[in-house]
Coordinates of C-alpha atoms and ligand atoms in Angstrom, one line a residue:
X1 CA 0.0 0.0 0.0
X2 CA 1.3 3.4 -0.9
X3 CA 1.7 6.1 1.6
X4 CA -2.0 8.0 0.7
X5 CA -1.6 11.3 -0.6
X6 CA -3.4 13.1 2.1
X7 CA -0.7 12.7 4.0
X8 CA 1.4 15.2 5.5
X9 CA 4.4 17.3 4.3
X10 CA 6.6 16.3 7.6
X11 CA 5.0 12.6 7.6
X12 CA 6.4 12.6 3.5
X13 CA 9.7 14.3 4.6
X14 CA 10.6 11.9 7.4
X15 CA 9.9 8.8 5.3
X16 CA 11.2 9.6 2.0
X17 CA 14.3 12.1 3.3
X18 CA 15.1 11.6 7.4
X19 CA 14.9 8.4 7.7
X20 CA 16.5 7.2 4.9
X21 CA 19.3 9.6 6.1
X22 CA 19.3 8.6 9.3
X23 CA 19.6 4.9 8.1
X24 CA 22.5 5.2 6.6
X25 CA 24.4 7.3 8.6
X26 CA 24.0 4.1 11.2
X27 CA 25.0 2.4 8.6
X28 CA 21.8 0.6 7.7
X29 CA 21.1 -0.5 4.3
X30 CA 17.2 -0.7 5.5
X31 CA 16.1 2.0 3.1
X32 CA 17.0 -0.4 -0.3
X33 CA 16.0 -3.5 1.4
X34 CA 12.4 -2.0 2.2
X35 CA 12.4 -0.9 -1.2
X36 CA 12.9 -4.7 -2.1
X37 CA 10.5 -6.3 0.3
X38 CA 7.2 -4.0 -0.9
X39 CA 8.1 -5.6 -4.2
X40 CA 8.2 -9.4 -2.9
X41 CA 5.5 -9.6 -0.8
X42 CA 3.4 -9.9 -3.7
X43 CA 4.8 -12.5 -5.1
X44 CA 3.2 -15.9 -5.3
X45 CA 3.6 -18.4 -2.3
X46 CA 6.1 -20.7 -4.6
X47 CA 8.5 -17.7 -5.8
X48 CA 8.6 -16.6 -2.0
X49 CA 9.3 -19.8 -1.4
X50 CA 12.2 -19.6 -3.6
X51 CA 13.3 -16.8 -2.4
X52 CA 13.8 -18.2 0.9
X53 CA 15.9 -21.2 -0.1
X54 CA 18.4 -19.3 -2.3
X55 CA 18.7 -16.7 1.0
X56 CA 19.4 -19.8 3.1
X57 CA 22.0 -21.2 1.0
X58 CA 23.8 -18.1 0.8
X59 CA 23.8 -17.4 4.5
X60 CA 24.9 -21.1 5.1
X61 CA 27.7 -20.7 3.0
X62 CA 28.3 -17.0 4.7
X63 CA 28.2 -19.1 8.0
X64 CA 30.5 -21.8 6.2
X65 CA 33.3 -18.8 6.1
X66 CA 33.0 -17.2 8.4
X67 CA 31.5 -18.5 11.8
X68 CA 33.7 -21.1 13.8
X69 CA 30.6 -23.0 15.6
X70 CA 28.6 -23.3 12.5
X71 CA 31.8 -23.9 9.8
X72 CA 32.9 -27.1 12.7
X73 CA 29.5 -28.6 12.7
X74 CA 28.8 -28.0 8.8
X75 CA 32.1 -30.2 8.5
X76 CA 31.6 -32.7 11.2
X77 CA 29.2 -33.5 9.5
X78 CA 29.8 -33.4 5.6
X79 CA 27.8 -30.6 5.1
X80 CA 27.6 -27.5 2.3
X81 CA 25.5 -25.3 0.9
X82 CA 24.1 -27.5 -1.6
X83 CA 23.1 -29.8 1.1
X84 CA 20.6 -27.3 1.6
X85 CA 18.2 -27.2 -1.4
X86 CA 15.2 -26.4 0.4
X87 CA 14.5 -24.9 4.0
X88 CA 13.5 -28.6 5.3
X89 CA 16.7 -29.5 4.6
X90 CA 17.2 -27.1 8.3
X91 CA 16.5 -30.0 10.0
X92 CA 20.3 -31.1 9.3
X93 CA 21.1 -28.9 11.7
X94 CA 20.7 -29.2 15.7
X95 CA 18.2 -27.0 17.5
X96 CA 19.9 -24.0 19.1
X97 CA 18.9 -23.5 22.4
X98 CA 19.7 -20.4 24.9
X99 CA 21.5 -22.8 27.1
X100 CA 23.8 -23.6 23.9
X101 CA 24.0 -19.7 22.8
X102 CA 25.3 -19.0 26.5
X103 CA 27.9 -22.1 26.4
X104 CA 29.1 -21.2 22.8
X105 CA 29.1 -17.3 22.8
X106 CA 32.6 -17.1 21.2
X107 CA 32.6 -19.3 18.5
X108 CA 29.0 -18.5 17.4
X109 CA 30.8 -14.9 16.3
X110 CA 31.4 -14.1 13.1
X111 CA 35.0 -13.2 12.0
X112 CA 33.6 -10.5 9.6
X113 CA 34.2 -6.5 10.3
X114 CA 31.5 -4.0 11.1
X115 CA 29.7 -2.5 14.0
X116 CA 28.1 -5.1 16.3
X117 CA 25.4 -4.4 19.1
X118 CA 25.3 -6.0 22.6
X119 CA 22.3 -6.9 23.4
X120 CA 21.0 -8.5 26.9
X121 CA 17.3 -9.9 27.0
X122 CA 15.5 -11.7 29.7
X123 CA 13.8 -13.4 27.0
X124 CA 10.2 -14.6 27.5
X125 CA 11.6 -17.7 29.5
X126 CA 13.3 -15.7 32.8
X127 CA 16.6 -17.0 31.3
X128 CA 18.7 -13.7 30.4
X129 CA 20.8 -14.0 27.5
X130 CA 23.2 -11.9 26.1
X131 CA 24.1 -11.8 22.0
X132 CA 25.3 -9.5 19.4
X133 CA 23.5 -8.1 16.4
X134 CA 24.8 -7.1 13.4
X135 CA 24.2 -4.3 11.0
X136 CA 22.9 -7.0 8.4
X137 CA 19.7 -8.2 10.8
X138 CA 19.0 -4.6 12.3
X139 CA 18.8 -3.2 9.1
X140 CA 16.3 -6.6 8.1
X141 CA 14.4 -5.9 11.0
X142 CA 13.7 -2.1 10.5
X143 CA 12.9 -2.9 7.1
X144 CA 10.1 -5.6 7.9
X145 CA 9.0 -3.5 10.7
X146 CA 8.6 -0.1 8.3
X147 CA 7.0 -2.1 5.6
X148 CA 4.2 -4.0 8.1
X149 CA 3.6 -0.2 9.6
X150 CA 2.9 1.1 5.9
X151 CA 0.1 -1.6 5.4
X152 CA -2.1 0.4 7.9
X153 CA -1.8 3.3 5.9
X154 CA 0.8 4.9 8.2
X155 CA 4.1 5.8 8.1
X156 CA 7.3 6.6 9.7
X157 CA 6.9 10.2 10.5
X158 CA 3.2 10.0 11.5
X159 CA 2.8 10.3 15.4
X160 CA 3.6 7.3 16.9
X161 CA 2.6 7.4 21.2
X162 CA 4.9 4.1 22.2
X163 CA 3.9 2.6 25.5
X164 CA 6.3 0.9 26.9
X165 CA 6.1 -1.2 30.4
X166 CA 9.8 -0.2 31.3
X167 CA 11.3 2.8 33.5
X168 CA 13.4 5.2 31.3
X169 CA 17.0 5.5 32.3
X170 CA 18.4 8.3 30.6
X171 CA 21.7 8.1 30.1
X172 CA 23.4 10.0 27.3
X173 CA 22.8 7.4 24.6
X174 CA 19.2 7.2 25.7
X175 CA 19.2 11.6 24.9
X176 CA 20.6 11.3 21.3
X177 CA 17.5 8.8 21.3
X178 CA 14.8 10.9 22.4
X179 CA 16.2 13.8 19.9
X180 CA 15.8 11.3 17.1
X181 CA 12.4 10.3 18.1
X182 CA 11.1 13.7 18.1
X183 CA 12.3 14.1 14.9
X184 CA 10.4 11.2 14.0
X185 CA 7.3 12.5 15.9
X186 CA 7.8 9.1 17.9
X187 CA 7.3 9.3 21.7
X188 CA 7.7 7.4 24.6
X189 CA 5.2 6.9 27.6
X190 CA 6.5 5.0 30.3
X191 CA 3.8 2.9 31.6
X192 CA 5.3 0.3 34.2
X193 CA 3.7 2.2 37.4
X194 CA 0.1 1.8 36.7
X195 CA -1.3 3.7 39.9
X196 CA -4.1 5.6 39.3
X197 CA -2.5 9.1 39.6
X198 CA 0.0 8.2 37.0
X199 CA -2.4 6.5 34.5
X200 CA -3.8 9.8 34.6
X201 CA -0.8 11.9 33.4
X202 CA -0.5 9.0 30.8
X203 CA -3.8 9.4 29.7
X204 CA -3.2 13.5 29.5
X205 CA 0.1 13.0 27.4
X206 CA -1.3 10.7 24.9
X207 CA -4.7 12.9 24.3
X208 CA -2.1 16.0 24.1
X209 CA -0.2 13.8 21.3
X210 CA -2.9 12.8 19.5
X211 CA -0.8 10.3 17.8
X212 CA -1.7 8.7 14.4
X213 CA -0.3 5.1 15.9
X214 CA 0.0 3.8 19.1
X215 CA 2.5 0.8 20.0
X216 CA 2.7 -1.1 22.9
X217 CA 2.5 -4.0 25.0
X218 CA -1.7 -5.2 24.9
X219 CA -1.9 -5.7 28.9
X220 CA -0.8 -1.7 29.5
X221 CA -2.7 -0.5 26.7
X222 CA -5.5 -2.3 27.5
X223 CA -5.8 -1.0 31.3
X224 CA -5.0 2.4 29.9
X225 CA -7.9 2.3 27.3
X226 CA -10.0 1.0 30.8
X227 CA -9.0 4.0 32.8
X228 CA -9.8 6.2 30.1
X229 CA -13.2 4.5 30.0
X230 CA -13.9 5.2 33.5
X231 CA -12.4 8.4 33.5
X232 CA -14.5 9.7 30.4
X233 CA -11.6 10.4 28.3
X234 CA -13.1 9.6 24.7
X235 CA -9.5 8.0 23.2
X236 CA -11.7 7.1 20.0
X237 CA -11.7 10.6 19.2
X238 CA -7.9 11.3 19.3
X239 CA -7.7 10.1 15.2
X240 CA -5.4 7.2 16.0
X241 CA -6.0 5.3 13.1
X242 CA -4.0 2.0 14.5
X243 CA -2.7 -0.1 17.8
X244 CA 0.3 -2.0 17.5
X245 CA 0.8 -4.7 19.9
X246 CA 3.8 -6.7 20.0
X247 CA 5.7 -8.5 23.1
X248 CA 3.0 -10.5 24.7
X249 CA 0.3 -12.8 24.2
X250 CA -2.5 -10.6 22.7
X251 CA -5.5 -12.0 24.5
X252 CA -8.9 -11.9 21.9
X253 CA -11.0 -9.1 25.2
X254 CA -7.8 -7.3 24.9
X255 CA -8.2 -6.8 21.2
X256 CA -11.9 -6.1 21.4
X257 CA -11.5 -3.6 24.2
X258 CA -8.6 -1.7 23.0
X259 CA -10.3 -1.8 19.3
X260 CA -13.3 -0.6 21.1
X261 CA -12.1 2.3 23.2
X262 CA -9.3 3.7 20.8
X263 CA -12.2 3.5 17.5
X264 CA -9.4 1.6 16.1
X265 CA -8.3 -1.5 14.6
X266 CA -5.0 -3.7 16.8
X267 CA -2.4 -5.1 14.5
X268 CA -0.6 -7.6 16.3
X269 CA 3.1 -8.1 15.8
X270 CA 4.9 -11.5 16.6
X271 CA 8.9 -11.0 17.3
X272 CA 11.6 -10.6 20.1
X273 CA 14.8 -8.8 20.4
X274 CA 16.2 -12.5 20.2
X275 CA 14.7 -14.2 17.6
X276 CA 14.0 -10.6 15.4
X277 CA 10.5 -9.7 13.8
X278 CA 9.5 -12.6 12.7
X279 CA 5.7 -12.1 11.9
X280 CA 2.8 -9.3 11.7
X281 CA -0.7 -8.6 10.8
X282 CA -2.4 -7.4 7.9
X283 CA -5.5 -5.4 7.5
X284 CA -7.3 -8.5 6.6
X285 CA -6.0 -10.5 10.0
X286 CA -3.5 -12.7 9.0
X287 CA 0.0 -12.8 10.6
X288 CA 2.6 -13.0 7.8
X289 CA 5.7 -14.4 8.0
X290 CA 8.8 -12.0 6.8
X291 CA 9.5 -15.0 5.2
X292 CA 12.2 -13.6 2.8
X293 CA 14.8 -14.1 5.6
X294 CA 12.8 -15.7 8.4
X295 CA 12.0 -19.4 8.5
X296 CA 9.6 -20.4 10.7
X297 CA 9.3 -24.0 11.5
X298 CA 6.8 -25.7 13.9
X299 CA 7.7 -28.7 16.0
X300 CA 6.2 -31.0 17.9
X301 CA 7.5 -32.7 21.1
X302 CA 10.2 -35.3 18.7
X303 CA 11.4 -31.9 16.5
X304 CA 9.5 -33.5 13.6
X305 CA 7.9 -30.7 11.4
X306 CA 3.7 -30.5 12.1
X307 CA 1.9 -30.0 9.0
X308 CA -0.2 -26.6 9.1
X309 CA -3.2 -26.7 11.5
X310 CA -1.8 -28.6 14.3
X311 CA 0.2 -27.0 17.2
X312 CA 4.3 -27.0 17.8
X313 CA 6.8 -24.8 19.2
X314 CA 8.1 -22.4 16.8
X315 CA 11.7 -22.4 16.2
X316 CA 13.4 -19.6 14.1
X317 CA 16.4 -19.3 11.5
X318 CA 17.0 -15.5 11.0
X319 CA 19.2 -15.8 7.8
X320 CA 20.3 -12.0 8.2
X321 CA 21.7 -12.8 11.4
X322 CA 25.7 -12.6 9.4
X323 CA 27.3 -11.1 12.8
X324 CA 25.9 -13.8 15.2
X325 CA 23.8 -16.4 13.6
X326 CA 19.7 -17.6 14.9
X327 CA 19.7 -21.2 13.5
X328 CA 17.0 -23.4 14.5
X329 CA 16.5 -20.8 17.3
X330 CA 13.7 -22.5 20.0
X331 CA 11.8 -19.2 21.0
X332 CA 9.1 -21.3 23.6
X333 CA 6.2 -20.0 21.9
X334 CA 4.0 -22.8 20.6
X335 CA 1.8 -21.7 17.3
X336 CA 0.0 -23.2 14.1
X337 CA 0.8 -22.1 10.3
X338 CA -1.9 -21.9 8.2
X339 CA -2.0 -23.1 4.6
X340 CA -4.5 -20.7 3.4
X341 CA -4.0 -17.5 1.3
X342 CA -4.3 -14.4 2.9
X343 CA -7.1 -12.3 0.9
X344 CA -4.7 -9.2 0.9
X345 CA -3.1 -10.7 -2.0
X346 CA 0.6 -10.9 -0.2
X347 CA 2.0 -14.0 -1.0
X348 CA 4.1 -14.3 2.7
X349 CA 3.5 -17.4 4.9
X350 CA 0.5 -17.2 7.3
X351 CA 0.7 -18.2 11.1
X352 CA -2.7 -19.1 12.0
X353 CA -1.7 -18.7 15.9
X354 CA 0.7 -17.8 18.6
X355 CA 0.4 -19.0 22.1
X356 CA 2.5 -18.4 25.3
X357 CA 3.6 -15.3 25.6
X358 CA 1.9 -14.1 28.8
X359 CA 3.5 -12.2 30.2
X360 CA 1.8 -10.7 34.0
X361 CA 1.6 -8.0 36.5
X362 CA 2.3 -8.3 40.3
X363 CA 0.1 -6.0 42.7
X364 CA 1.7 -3.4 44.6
X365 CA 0.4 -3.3 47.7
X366 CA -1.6 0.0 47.3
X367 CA -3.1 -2.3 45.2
X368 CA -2.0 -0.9 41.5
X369 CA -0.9 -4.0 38.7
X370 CA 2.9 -3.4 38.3
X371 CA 3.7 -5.0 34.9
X372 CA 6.1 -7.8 35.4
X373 CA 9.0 -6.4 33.1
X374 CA 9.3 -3.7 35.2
X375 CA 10.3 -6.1 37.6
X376 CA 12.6 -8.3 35.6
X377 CA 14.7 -5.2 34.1
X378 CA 15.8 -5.4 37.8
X379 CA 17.3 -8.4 38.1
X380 CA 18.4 -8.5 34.5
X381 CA 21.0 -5.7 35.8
X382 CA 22.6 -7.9 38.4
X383 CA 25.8 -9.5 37.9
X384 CA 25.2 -13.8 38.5
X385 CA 22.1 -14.3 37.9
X386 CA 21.3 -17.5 35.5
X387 CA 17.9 -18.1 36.4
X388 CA 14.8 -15.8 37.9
X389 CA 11.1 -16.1 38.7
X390 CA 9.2 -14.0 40.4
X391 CA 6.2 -15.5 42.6
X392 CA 3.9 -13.5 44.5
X393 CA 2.2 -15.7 47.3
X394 CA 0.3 -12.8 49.3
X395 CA -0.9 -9.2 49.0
X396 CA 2.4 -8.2 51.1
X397 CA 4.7 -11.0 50.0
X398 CA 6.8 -11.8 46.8
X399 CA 9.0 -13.9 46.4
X400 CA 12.1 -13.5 44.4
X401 CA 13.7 -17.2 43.3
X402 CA 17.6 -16.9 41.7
X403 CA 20.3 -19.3 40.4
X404 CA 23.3 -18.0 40.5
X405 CA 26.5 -18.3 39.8
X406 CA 30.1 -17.2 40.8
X407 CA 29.6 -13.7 39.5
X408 CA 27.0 -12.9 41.9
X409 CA 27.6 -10.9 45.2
X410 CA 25.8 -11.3 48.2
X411 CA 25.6 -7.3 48.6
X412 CA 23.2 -7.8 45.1
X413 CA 20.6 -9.2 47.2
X414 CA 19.8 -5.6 49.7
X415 CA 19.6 -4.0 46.1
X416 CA 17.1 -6.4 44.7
X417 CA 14.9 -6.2 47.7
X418 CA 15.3 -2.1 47.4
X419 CA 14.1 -2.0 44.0
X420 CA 11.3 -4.3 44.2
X421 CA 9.8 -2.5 47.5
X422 CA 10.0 0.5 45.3
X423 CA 8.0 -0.6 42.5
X424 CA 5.7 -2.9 44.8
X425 CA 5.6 -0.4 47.7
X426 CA 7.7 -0.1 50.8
X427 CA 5.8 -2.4 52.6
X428 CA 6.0 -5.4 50.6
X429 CA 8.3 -8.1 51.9
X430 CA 10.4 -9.8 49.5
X431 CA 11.9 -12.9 50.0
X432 CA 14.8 -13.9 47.9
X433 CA 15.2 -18.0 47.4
X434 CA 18.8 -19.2 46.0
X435 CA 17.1 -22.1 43.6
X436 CA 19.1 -25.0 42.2
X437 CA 15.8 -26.8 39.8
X438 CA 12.9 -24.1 38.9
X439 CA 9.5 -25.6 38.2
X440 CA 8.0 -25.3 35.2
X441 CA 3.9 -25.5 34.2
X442 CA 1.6 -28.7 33.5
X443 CA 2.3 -27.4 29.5
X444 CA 6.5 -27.7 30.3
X445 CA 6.7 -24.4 30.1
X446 CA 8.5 -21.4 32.5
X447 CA 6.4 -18.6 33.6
X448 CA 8.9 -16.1 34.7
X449 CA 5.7 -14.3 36.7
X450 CA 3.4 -16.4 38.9
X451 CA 0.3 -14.6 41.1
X452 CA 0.0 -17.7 43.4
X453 CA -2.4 -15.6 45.3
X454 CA -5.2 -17.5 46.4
X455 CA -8.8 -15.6 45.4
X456 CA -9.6 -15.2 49.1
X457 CA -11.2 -11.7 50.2
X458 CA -8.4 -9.3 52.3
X459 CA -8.2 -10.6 55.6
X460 CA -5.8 -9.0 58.4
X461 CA -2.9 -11.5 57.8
X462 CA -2.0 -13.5 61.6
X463 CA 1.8 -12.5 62.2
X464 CA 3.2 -15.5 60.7
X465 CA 5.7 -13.9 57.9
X466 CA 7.5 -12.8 61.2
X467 CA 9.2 -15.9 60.6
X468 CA 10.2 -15.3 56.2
X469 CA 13.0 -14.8 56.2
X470 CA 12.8 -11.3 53.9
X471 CA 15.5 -9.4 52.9
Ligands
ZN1 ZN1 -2.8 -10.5 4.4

């Protein structure tokens, strides 16, 4: 879809001139590769298809060159590029797990030059893992992610109100950022302290904004859309003309009541800072693939391949990922593909469903929802920490459960406690467990947030956590 011509001078300036600029003086080559992609996502399922295995043999025989891990396993066992005439053909290779990323950080490096980016996630598992990105993928990425934002009819350089579930830090990096998104007429509302006073001045910021996009995690735009509800703020009369949701698990009364209050329609986005943007949604509902360098393969419980309709985990080769290669990358998130054609006309892949991203809030004990990755960007800070889950048992009590290893200090443990009482309030005791096994769900999976709570009305608690040992 073209950007409509009623759109305005800056909106036309930013996307055709700034960005392109900006791009490239980060040395991004996202401006031609977008120009590339709004090309090939029309073409038919079989020429995509195509497309995908030539870009797979190329970056195998990149990784052939010039990655150690990948160029000792591709010879171990008699392996080349030609082995690799289709993207089944994957299944050659082992899974890569974030267990095997963290033992095999060096060699999974690429000897090639260029800028590289360090990146540390908590990941949607609770396991923090630290990888590099090069220019290659971030310039992939951008590119998918402009061209999914132009199928709404918007553009870079429209207002774009993104609500994040994280406290800013500003640090001087984080300024030459907030220049560059006013520039880009993007801005940033910190929504991890959802208290009632502060929804408030969220709520005030994004009707002065009156942005043309919103973006965002779906549980904090959600309760924001809520609060506006019962505060009589009239968000469908703001112009937004779209809701992106990304991160999470995008629960179907989420979508109706944010579609609801904001008079708009949610496109969902499927991706991670790990695993890259792997999927998002058209105006007609489907979630395509970026399939031109992303491979999405559903497994079931052996690693065989399930046909489309039935369930699997989704595992993801990013074939832009030159600097520090995603092969066969096991993201935890179980979905279906779907082997009908999208009515848009884009040939891409269609996912029919993702599952398992849930990510959830602990309650302060003023009672407020604080999301849970304001939380986890706490202990994904702290030195020697493998492992973390957060469990809240009562109103007044969370506990904190670590595995760590030699890195970790004991002094670490006063700061946790610190910065959880002041998120959850000053009167919440936090108890830190030092865990060996962590328990995951009936499903196998790892929540990294658990409400244990049970649903029983406030009673004055007997003094029994006298005896929790709280830090
Ligand atoms: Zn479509």
């Amino acid at each position: 879809m073209n950007p409509s011509p009623s759109r305005s001078w800056y909106t036309r300036l930013a996307s055709r001139l700034l960005f392109p600029l900006h791009e490239r003086l980060k040395q991004h080559h996202s401006t031609p590769l977008l120009e590339a992609l709004e090309q090939s996502q029309w073409l038919a399922p079989e020429q995509l298809q195509q497309l995908q295995n030539q870009n797979l043999r190329q970056f195998i025989e990149h990784l052939q060159q010039h990655n150690p891990y990948y160029s000792a396993l591709l010879a171990e066992r008699g392996l080349d590029r030609d082995s690799f005439r289709t993207v089944a053909d994957l299944a050659k290779l082992p899974l890569l797990t974030k267990t095997e990323i963290r033992a095999h950080q060096q060699q999974l490096l690429c000897d090639i030059d260029g800028k590289r980016i360090k990146y540390n996630t908590g990941g949607s598992s609770g396991e923090p893992l630290i990888f590099y990105m090069g220019m290659d993928r971030v310039s992939h990425d951008v590119a998918a992610k402009w061209r999914a934002t132009r199928w709404w009819d918007v553009d870079i350089g429209d207002t774009e109100a993104v609500i994040w579930g994280s406290p800013i830090e500003l640090g001087k990096q984080d300024r030459i950022k907030q220049w560059r998104d006013r520039l880009f007429r993007s801005y940033l509302i910190p929504a991890f302290d959802l208290r009632p006073e502060r929804i408030r001045a969220y709520l005030e910021q994004l009707v002065r904004l009156r942005p043309k996009m919103v973006f965002g995690y779906p549980s904090v735009i959600s309760q924001l859309a809520l609060a506006a509800e019962q505060q009589q703020i009239p968000l469908s009369q703001l112009g937004v003309k779209v809701v992106f949701t990304t991160s999470e698990m995008l629960y179907q009364h989420q979508r109706e009541q944010i579609e609801r209050l904001f008079g708009a329609p949610v496109a969902n986005g499927y991706g991670a800072r790990d695993a890259g943007f792997i999927a998002h949604q058209c105006p007609q509902g489907s979630l395509h693939i970026s399939s031109e360098h992303i491979v999405v393969e559903i497994l079931d419980e052996q690693g065989s391949p399930c046909p489309p309709g039935q369930e699997g985990e989704i595992v993801v080769t990013h074939l832009a990922t030159r600097g520090f290669p995603f092969v066969r990358y096991r993201t935890g998130d179980m979905g279906t593909l779907s082997d009908q054609p999208c009515s848009c006309g884009r040939g891409l892949p269609v996912l029919k469903e993702v599952k398992g991203r849930s990510t959830d809030f602990i309650c302060a004990t003023d009672g407020a929802k604080v999301h849970a990755l304001a939380l986890i960007y706490i202990l994904r800070e702290i030195n020697g920490i493998e492992q973390f889950k957060i469990i809240q048992h009562q109103d007044d009590m969370t506990e904190v459960q670590i595995r760590t290893n030699s890195q970790f200090s004991q002094a670490a443990l006063e700061t946790i406690s610190k910065a959880m009482q002041q998120r959850l309030g000053s009167d919440m005791k936090i108890r830190i467990s030092e865990v060996e096994q962590f328990e995951t769900g009936s499903n196998g999976k790892f929540r990294y947030v658990e409400d244990r709570r049970t649903p029983a009305p406030k009673v004055p608690e007997p003094a029994t956590h006298a005896s929790e040992s709280t830090v």
